[in-house]
Coordinates of C-alpha atoms in Angstrom, one line a residue:
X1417 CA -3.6 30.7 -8.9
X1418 CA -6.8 33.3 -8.1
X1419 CA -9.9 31.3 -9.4
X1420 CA -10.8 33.3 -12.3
X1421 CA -7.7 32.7 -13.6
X1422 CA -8.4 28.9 -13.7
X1423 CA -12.1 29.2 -14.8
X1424 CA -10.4 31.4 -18.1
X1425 CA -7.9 28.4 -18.9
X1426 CA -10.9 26.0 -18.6
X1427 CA -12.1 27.2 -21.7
X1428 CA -10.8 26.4 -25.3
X1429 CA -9.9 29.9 -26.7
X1430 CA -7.2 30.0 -23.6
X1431 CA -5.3 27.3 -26.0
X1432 CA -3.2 27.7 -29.1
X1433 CA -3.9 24.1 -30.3
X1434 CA -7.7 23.3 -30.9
X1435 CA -9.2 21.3 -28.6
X1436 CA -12.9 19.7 -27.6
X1437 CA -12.6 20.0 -23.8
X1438 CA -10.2 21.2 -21.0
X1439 CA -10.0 19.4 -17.9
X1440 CA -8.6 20.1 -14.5
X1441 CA -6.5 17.7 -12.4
X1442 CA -5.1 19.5 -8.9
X1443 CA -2.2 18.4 -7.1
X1444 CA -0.7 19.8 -4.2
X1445 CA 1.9 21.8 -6.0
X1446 CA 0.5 21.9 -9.8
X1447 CA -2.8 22.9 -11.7
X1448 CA -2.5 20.4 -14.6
X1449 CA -5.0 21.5 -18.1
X1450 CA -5.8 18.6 -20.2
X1451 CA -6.5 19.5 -23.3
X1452 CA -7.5 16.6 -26.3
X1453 CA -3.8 16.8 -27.6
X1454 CA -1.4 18.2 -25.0
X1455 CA -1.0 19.0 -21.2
X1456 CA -0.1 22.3 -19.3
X1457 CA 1.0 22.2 -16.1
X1458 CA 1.0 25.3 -13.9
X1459 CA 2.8 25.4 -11.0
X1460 CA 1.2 26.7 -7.9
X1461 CA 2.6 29.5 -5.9
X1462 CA 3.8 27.5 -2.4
X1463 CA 6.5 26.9 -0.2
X1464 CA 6.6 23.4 1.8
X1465 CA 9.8 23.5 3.0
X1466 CA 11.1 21.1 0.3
X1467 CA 10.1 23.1 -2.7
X1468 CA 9.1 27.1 -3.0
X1469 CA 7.5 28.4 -6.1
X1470 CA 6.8 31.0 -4.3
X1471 CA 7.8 33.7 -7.0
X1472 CA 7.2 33.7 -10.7
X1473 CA 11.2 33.8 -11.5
X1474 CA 10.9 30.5 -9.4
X1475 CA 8.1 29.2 -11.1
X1476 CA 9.8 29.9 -14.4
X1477 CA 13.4 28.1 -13.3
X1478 CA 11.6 25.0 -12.2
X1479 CA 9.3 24.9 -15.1
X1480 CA 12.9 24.9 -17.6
X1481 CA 14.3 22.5 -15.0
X1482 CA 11.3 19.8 -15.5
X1483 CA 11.8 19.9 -19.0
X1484 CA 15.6 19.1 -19.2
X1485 CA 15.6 16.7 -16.3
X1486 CA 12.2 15.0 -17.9
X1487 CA 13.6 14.2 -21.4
X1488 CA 16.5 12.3 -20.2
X1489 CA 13.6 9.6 -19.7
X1490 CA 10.8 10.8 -22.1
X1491 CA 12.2 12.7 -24.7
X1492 CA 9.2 13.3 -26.9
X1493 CA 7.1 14.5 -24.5
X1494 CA 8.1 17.3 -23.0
X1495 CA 7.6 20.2 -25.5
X1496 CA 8.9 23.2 -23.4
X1497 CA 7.9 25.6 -21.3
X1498 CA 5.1 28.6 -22.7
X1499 CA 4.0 31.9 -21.2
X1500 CA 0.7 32.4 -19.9
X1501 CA 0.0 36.2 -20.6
X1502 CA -3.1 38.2 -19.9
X1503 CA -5.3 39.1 -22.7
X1504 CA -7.9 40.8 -23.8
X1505 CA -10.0 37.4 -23.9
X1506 CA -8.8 36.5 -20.5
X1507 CA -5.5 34.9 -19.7
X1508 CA -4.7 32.1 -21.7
X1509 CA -1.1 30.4 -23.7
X1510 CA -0.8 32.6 -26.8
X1511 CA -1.2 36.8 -27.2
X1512 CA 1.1 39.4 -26.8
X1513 CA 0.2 40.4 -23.2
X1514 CA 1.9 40.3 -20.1
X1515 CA 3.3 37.2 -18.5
X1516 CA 1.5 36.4 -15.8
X1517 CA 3.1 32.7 -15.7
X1518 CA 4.6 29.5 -16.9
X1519 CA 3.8 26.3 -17.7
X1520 CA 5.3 22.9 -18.7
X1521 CA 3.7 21.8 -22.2
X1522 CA 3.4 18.2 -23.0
X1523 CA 1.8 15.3 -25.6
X1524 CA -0.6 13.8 -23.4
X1525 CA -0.1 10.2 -23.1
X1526 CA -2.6 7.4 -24.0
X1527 CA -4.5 7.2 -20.0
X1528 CA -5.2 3.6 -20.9
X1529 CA -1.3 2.7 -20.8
X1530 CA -0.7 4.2 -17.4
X1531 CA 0.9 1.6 -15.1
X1532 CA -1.3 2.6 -11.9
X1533 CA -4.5 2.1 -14.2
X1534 CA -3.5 -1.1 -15.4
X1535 CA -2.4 -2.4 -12.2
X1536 CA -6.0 -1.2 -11.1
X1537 CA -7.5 -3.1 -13.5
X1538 CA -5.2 -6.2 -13.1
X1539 CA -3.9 -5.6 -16.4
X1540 CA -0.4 -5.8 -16.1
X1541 CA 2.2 -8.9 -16.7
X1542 CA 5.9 -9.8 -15.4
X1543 CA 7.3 -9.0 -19.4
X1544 CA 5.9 -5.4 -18.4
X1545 CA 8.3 -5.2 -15.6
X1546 CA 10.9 -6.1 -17.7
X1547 CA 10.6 -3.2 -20.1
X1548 CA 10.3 -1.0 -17.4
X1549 CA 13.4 -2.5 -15.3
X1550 CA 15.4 -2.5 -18.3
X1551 CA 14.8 1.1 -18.9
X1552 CA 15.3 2.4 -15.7
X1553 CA 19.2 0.2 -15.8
X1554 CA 19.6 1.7 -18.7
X1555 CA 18.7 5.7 -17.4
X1556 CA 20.7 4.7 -14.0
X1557 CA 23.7 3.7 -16.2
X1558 CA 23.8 6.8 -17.8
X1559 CA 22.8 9.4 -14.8
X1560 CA 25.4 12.2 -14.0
X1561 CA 27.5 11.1 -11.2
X1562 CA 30.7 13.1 -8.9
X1563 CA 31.5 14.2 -5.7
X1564 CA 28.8 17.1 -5.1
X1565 CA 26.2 14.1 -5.8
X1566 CA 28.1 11.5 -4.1
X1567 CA 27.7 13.9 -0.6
X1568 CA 24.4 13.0 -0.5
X1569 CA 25.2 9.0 -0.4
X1570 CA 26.6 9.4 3.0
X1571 CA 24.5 8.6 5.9
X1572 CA 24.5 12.2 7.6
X1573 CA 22.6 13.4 4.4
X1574 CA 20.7 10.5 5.0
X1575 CA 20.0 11.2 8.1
X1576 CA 19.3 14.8 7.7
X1577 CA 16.7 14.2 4.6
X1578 CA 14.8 11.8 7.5
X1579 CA 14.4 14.2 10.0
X1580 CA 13.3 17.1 7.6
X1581 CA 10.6 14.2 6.6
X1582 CA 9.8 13.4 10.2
X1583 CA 9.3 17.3 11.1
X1584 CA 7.3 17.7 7.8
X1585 CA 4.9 15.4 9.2
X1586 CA 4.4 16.0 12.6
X1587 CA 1.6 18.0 12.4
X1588 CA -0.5 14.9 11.0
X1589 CA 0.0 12.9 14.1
X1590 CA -2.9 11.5 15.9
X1591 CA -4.4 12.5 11.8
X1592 CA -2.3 10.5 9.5
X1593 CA 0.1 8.7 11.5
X1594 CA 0.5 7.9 15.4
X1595 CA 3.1 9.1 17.9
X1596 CA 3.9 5.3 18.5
X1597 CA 4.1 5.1 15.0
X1598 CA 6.5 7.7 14.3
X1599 CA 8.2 7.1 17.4
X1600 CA 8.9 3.8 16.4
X1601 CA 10.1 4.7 12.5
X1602 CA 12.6 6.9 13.7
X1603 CA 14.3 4.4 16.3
X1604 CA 14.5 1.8 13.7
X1605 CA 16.4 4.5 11.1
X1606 CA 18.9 6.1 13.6
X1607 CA 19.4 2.2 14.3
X1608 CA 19.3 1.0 10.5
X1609 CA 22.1 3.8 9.8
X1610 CA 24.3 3.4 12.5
X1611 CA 24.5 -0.3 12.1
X1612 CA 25.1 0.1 7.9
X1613 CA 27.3 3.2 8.0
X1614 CA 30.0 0.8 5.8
X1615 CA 27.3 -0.4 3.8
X1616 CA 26.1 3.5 2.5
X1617 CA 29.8 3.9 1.9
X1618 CA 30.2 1.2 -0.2
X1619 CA 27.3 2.2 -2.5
X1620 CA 29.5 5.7 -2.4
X1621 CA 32.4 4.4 -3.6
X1622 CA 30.9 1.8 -5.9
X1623 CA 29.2 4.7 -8.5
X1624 CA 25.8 3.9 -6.8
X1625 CA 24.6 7.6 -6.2
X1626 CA 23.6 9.2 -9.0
X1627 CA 21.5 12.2 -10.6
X1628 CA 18.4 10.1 -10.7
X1629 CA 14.8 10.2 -11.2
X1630 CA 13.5 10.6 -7.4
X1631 CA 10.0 10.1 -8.0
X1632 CA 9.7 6.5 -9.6
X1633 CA 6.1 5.3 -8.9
X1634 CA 3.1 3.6 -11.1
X1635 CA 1.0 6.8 -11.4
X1636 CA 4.1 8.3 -13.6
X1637 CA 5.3 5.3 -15.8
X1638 CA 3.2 4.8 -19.5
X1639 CA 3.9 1.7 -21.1
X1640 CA 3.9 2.9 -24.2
X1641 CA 6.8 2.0 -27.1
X1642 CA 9.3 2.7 -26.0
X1643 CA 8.4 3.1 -22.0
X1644 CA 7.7 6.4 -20.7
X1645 CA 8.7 7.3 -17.3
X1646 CA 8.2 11.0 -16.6
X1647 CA 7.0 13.7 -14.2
X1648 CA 10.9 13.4 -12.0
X1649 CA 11.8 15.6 -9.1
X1650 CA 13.0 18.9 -10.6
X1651 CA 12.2 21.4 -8.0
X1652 CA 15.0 19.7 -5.0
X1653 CA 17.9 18.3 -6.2
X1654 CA 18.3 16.3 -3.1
X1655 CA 15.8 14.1 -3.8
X1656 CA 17.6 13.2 -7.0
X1657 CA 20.5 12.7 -5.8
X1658 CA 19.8 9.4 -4.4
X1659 CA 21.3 5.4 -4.6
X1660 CA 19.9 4.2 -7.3
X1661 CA 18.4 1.9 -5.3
X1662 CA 16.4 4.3 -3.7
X1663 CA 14.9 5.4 -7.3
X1664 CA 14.0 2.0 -7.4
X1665 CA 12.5 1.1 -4.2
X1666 CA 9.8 4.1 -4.7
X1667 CA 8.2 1.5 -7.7
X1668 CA 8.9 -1.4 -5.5
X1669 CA 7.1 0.2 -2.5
X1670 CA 4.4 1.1 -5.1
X1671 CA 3.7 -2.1 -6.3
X1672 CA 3.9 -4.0 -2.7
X1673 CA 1.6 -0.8 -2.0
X1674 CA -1.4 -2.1 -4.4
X1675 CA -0.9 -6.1 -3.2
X1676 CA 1.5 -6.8 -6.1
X1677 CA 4.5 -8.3 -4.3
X1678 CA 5.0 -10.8 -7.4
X1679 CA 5.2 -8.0 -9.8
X1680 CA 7.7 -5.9 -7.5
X1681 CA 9.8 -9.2 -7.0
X1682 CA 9.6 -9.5 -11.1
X1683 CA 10.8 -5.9 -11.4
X1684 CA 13.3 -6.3 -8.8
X1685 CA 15.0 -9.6 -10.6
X1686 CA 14.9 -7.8 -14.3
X1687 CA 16.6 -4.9 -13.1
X1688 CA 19.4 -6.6 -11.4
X1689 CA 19.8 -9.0 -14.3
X1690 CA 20.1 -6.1 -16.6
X1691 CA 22.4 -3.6 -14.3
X1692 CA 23.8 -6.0 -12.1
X1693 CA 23.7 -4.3 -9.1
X1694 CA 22.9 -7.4 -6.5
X1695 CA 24.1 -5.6 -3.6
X1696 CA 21.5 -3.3 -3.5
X1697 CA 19.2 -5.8 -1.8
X1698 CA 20.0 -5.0 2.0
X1699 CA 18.9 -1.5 1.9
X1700 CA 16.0 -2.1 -0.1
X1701 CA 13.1 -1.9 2.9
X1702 CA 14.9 1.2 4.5
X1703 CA 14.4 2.8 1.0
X1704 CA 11.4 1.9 1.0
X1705 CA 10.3 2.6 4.2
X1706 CA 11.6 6.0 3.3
X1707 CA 9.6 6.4 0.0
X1708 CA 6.5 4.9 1.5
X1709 CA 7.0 7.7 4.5
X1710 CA 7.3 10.6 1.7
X1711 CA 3.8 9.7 0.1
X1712 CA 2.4 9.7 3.7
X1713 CA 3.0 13.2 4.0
X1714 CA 2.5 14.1 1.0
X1715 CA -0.9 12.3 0.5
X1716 CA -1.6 14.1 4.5
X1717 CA -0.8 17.8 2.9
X1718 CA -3.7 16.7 0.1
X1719 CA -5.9 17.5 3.5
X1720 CA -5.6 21.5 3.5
X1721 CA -7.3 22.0 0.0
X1722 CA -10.3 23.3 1.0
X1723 CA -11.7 22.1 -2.6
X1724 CA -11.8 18.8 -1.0
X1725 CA -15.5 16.8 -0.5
X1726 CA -16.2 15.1 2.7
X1727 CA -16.0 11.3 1.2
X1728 CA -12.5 12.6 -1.0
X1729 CA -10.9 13.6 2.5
X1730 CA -11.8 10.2 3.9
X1731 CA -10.3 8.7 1.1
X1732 CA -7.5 10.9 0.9
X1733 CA -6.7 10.6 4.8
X1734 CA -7.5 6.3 4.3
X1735 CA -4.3 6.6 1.8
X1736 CA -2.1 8.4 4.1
X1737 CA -3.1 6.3 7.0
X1738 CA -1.9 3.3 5.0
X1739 CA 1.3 4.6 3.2
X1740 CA 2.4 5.7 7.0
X1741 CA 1.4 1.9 8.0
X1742 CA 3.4 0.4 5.6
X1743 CA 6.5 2.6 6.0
X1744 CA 6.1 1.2 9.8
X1745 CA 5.9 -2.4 8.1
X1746 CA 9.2 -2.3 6.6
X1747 CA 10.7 -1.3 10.4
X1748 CA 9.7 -4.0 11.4
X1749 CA 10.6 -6.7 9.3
X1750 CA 14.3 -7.6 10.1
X1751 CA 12.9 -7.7 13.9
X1752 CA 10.3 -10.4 12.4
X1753 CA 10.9 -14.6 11.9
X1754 CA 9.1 -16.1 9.3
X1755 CA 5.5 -17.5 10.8
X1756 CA 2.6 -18.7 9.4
X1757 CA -1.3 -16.7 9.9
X1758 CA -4.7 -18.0 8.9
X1759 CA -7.9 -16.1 8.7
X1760 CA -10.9 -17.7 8.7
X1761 CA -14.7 -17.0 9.6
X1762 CA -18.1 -16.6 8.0
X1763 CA -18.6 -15.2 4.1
X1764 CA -18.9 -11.5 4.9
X1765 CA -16.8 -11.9 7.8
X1766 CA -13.6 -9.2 6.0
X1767 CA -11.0 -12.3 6.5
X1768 CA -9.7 -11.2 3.0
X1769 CA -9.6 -7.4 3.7
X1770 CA -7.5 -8.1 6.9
X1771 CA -5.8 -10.9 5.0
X1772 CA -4.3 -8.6 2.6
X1773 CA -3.8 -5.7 4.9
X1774 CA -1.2 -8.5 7.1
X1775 CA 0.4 -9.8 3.9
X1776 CA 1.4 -5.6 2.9
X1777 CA 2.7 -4.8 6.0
X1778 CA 4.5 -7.5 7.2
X1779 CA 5.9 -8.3 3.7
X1780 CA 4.2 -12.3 3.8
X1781 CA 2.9 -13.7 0.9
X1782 CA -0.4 -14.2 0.5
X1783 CA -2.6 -17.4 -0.6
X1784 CA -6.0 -16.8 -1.1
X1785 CA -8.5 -20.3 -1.2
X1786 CA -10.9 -18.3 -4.0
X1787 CA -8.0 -17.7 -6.2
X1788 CA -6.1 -21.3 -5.5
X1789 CA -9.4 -23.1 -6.0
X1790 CA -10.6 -21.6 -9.4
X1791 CA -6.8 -22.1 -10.8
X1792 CA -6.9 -25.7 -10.0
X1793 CA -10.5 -26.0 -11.5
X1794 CA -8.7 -24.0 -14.5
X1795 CA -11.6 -21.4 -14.6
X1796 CA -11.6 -17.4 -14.6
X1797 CA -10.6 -16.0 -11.2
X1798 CA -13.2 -13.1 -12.1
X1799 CA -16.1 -12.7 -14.6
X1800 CA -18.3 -16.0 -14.0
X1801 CA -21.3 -16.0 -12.5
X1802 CA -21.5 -17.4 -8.9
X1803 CA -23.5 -20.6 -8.2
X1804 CA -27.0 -20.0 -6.5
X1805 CA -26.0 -23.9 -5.4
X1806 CA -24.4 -24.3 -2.3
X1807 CA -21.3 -26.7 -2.5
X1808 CA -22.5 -27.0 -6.5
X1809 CA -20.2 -27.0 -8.9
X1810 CA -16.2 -26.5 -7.9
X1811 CA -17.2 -25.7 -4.0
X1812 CA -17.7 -29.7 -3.5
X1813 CA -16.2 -31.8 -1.7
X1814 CA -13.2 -33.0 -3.4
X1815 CA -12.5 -29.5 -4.5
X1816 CA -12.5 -28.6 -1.3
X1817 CA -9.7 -31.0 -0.4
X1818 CA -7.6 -30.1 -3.4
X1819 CA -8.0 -26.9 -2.3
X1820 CA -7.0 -27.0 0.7
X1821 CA -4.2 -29.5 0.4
X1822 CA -2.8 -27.0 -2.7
X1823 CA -2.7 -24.1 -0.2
X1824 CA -0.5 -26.3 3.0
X1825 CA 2.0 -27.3 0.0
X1826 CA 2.3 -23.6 -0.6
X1827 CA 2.4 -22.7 3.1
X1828 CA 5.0 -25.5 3.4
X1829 CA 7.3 -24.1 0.7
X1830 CA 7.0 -20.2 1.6
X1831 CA 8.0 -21.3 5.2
X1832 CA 10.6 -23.4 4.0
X1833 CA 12.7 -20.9 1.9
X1834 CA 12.2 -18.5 5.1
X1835 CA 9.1 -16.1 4.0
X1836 CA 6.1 -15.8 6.2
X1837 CA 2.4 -16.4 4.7
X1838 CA -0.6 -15.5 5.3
X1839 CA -3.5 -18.5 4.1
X1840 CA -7.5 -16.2 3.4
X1841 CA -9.7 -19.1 3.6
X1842 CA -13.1 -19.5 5.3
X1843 CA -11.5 -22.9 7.5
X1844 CA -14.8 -23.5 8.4
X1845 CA -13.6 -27.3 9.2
X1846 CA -11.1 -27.3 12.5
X1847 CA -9.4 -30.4 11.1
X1848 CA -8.2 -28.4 8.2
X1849 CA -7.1 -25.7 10.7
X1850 CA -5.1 -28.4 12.8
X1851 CA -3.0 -29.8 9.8
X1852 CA -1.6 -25.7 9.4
X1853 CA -1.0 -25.9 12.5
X1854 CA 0.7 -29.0 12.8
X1855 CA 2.7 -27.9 9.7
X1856 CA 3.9 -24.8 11.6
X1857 CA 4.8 -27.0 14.4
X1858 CA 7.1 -29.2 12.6
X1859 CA 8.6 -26.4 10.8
X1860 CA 9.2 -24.5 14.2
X1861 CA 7.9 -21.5 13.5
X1862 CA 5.0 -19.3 15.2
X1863 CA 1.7 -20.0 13.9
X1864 CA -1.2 -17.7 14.6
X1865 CA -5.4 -18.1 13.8
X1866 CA -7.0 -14.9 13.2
X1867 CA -11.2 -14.9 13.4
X1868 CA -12.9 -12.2 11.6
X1869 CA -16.3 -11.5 12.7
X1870 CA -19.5 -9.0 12.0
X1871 CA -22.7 -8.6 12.7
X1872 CA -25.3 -10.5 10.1
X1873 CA -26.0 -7.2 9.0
X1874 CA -22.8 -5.8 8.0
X1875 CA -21.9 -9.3 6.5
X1876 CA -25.1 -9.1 4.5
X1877 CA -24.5 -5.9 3.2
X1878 CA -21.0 -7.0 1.7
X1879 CA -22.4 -9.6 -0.1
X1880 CA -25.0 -8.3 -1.7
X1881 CA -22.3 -6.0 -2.6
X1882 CA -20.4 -8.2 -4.2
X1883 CA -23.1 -9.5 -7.0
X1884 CA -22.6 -5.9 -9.2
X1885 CA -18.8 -6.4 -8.6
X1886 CA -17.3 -7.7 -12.0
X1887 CA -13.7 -8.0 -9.8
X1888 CA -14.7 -9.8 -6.9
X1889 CA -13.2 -12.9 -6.8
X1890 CA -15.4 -14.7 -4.4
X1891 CA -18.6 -16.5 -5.5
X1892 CA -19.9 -16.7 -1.7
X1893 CA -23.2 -14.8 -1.6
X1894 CA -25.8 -13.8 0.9
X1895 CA -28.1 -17.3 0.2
X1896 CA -25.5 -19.4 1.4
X1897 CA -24.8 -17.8 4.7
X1898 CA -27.3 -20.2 6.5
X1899 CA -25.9 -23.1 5.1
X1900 CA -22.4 -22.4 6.3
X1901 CA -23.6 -20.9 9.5
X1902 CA -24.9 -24.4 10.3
X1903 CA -21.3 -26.0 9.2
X1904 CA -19.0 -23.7 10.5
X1905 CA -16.8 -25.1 13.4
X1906 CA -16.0 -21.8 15.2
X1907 CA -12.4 -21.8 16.7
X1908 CA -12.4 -22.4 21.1
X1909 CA -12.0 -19.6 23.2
X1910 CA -8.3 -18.7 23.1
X1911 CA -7.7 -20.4 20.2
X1912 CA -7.8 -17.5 17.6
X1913 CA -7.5 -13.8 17.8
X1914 CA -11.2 -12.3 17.4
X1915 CA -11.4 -9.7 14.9
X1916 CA -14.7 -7.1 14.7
X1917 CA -14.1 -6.6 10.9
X1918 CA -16.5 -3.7 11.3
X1919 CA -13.8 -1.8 12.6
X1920 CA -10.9 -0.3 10.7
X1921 CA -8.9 -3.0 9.3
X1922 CA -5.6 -1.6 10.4
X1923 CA -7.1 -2.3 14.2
X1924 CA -7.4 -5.9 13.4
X1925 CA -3.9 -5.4 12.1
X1926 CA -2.5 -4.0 15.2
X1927 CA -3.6 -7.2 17.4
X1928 CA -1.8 -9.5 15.0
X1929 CA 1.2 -7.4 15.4
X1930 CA 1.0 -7.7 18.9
X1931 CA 0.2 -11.6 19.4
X1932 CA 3.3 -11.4 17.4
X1933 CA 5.4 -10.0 20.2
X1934 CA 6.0 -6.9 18.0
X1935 CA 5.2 -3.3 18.9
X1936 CA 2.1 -1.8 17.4

């Protein structure tokens, strides 16, 4: 769309309904106008191989088809499809002049009930995945099923929708993603289908593959009443025509995505409760591996708008970067025995940036000692102002103990039903290192101490960070640096992996995965 197109429908008088304001959210395949009351979404006039709006009579088909595929799932949202024409004020949706375009007219929904904003703001509980599970059984229940759809169950279409991913993307590696990384994604699915060819057929046979949603993530979900899902795949039907547990592995990958593994397990029980479809379960990382691959690329393409700034295409290329790690995560998973990691180091140090970086991509759960400490002293995890005291308050010594003793019970019962963990605490005490380690022992399973380090300056600078932070979890601040300097009982040489923690995270990442024997 030429720019003065967009700068007329940035103005008010380009809209039939009044309206205060207009704003402008770009993808890579829509202009979407936000107006106070409804939405207009303008497709944009590309071909990426897996779509081509290329032509209006395109644009105009695919703008129909998101409309009827869209109210399966949100009925009273999508209004239809309108004409932008070119008047005598400047192109806008109303007038008798020529069609220049189309666009998909919606209600805009209520920004504050979007399930990527809440999850952002921590706002978002298990009975929420319930309503959405239940919903999503209930739309996958009724979804069109036959044979055309049921072709693309089998494990060549599979196969085939893989490798038109994987040549998709290989102009982002060495950007997005690296050759080792995409070398070792693809050995993993030729392997993954090959050895669960019977298993793909069975979810053919049993009804599994269906005319489904295709693009099931947070950023389209409003948890309105009822639930609104919306914004599906309309433009491929391939990527429709999916297992419905694919459909459902996109949210799951989503959630696991933004460090909620307890609210994707949550989902993951209420939907099989309420379709019971329990033998979805074995396929679930390759699906997600595959969805998590998909918003790699598609976050890399983000990169050719030349509207970008310089800090949005960092950001933009961090994302991509860490969708493409985590699709690598899933690979590697059935190669992977359950084992037990501990960061530790000074305040400032990033142990809990590399902490939860380890616990998304190898799938472990996660125990934080900020988070275990404040539960057992029953005060808010966030919002309290930090002691200026050092060891004041919940931080003394019989705190620490609890704390401590709370987090190798929960070690002890991850391990023991066969998950790996991952324990974020400073350890400043070897003792209290030695009894995880001993634990491990006893429970046979490989146990690995991860040091994060930084220079004074860098750790200074993230904790003076932290005191305009109303999310930040930990109280630690700058004062108390000294004190714990003085107490801190660095691990031996060879003891721990050393982690500069001023270098990208997924570095530190990397040298985990390889003290694990796995590839990196």
């Amino acid at each position: 769309m030429i720019r003065n197109v967009i700068k007329s429908l940035l103005e008010a008088k380009a809209y039939p309904d009044p309206t205060t304001e207009v704003r402008l959210v770009e993808t890579h395949v829509s202009f979407i106008f936000l107006t106070d009351r409804f939405v207009y979404k303008v497709k944009k006039a590309v071909n990426y191989g897996f779509l081509d709006f290329t032509t209006l009579d395109r644009r105009r088909f695919y703008c129909n088809e998101e409309v009827r595929l869209n109210r399966r799932l949100c009925p009273e949202v999508y209004l239809g499809v309108v004409e932008l024409r070119d008047t005598t004020d400047g192109p806008g949706f109303g007038g008798t002049g020529p069609v220049i375009d189309y666009a998909v007219k919606m209600r805009r929904l209520p920004q504050e009930r979007m399930l990527d904003r809440l999850l952002a703001e921590e706002n978002v509980e298990a009975r929420d995945m319930t309503r959405i599970a239940q919903a999503v059984a209930r739309f996958h229940e009724g979804a069109e099923r036959g044979p055309v759809i049921d072709a693309y169950g089998e494990t060549e279409a599979i196969r085939e929708n893989w490798e038109q991913n994987f040549r998709q993307a290989a102009s982002f590696v060495g950007l997005t993603i690296s050759a080792a990384q995409m070398t070792e994604i693809r050995q993993w699915v030729i392997s993954f289908l090959q050895e669960n060819d019977a298993l793909f057929r069975e979810r053919v046979t049993g009804g599994f593959i269906r005319d489904c949603d295709g693009d099931l993530h947070s950023g389209n979900i409003c948890l309105t009443d009822p639930v609104c899902i919306f914004d599906c795949i309309e433009f491929n039907d391939k990527f429709r025509y999916i297992d419905t547990a694919a459909d459902l592995a996109f949210l799951l990958m989503d959630l696991e995505y933004a460090d909620r593994k307890d609210l994707a397990g949550e989902l993951l029980n209420a939907y099989q409760a309420a379709s019971g479809d329990v033998g979805m379960a074995p396929l679930l990382d390759f699906y997600k591996a595959q969805r998590a691959f998909v918003r790699g690329k598609v976050t890399s393409l983000r990169l050719e708008h030349a509207s970008l700034t310089e800090a949005e295409r960092i950001e933009v290329k961090d994302t991509a970067v860490r969708y493409f790690r985590l699709a690598r995560g899933y690979s590697l998973r059935a190669r992977m025995h359950p084992m037990l990691v501990l960061t530790c180091g000074m305040i400032g140090s990033g142990k809990s940036t590399l902490a939860r970086a380890l616990s998304r991509e190898l799938g472990f759960a996660l125990k934080r000692s900020d988070v275990v400490r404040k539960e057992l002293a029953g005060v808010a995890t966030v919002g309290a102002a930090p002691t200026r005291s050092y060891r004041a308050g919940i931080y003394n010594s019989d705190m620490d103990q609890a704390t401590y003793l709370a987090l190798l019970t929960e070690a002890e019962r991850s391990l023991s039903r066969g998950e790996g963990m991952v324990v974020d605490a400073t350890f400043r005490r070897s003792a209290d290192r030695e009894r995880f380690r001993e634990l491990a022992l006893r429970l046979g399973v490989p146990f690995l101490l991860v040091e994060t380090r930084c220079s004074e300056e860098v750790a200074r600078l993230r904790l003076e960070a932290r005191n305009g932070d109303a999310a930040e979890v930990s109280d630690a601040r700058w004062e108390h640096y000294r004190q714990l300097e003085a107490e801190f009982e660095a691990p031996q040489p060879g003891e721990a992996i050393v982690v500069d923690s001023a270098l990208p995270v997924h570095q530190g990442v990397d040298l985990v995965i390889e003290a694990a024997g796995l590839p990196s």
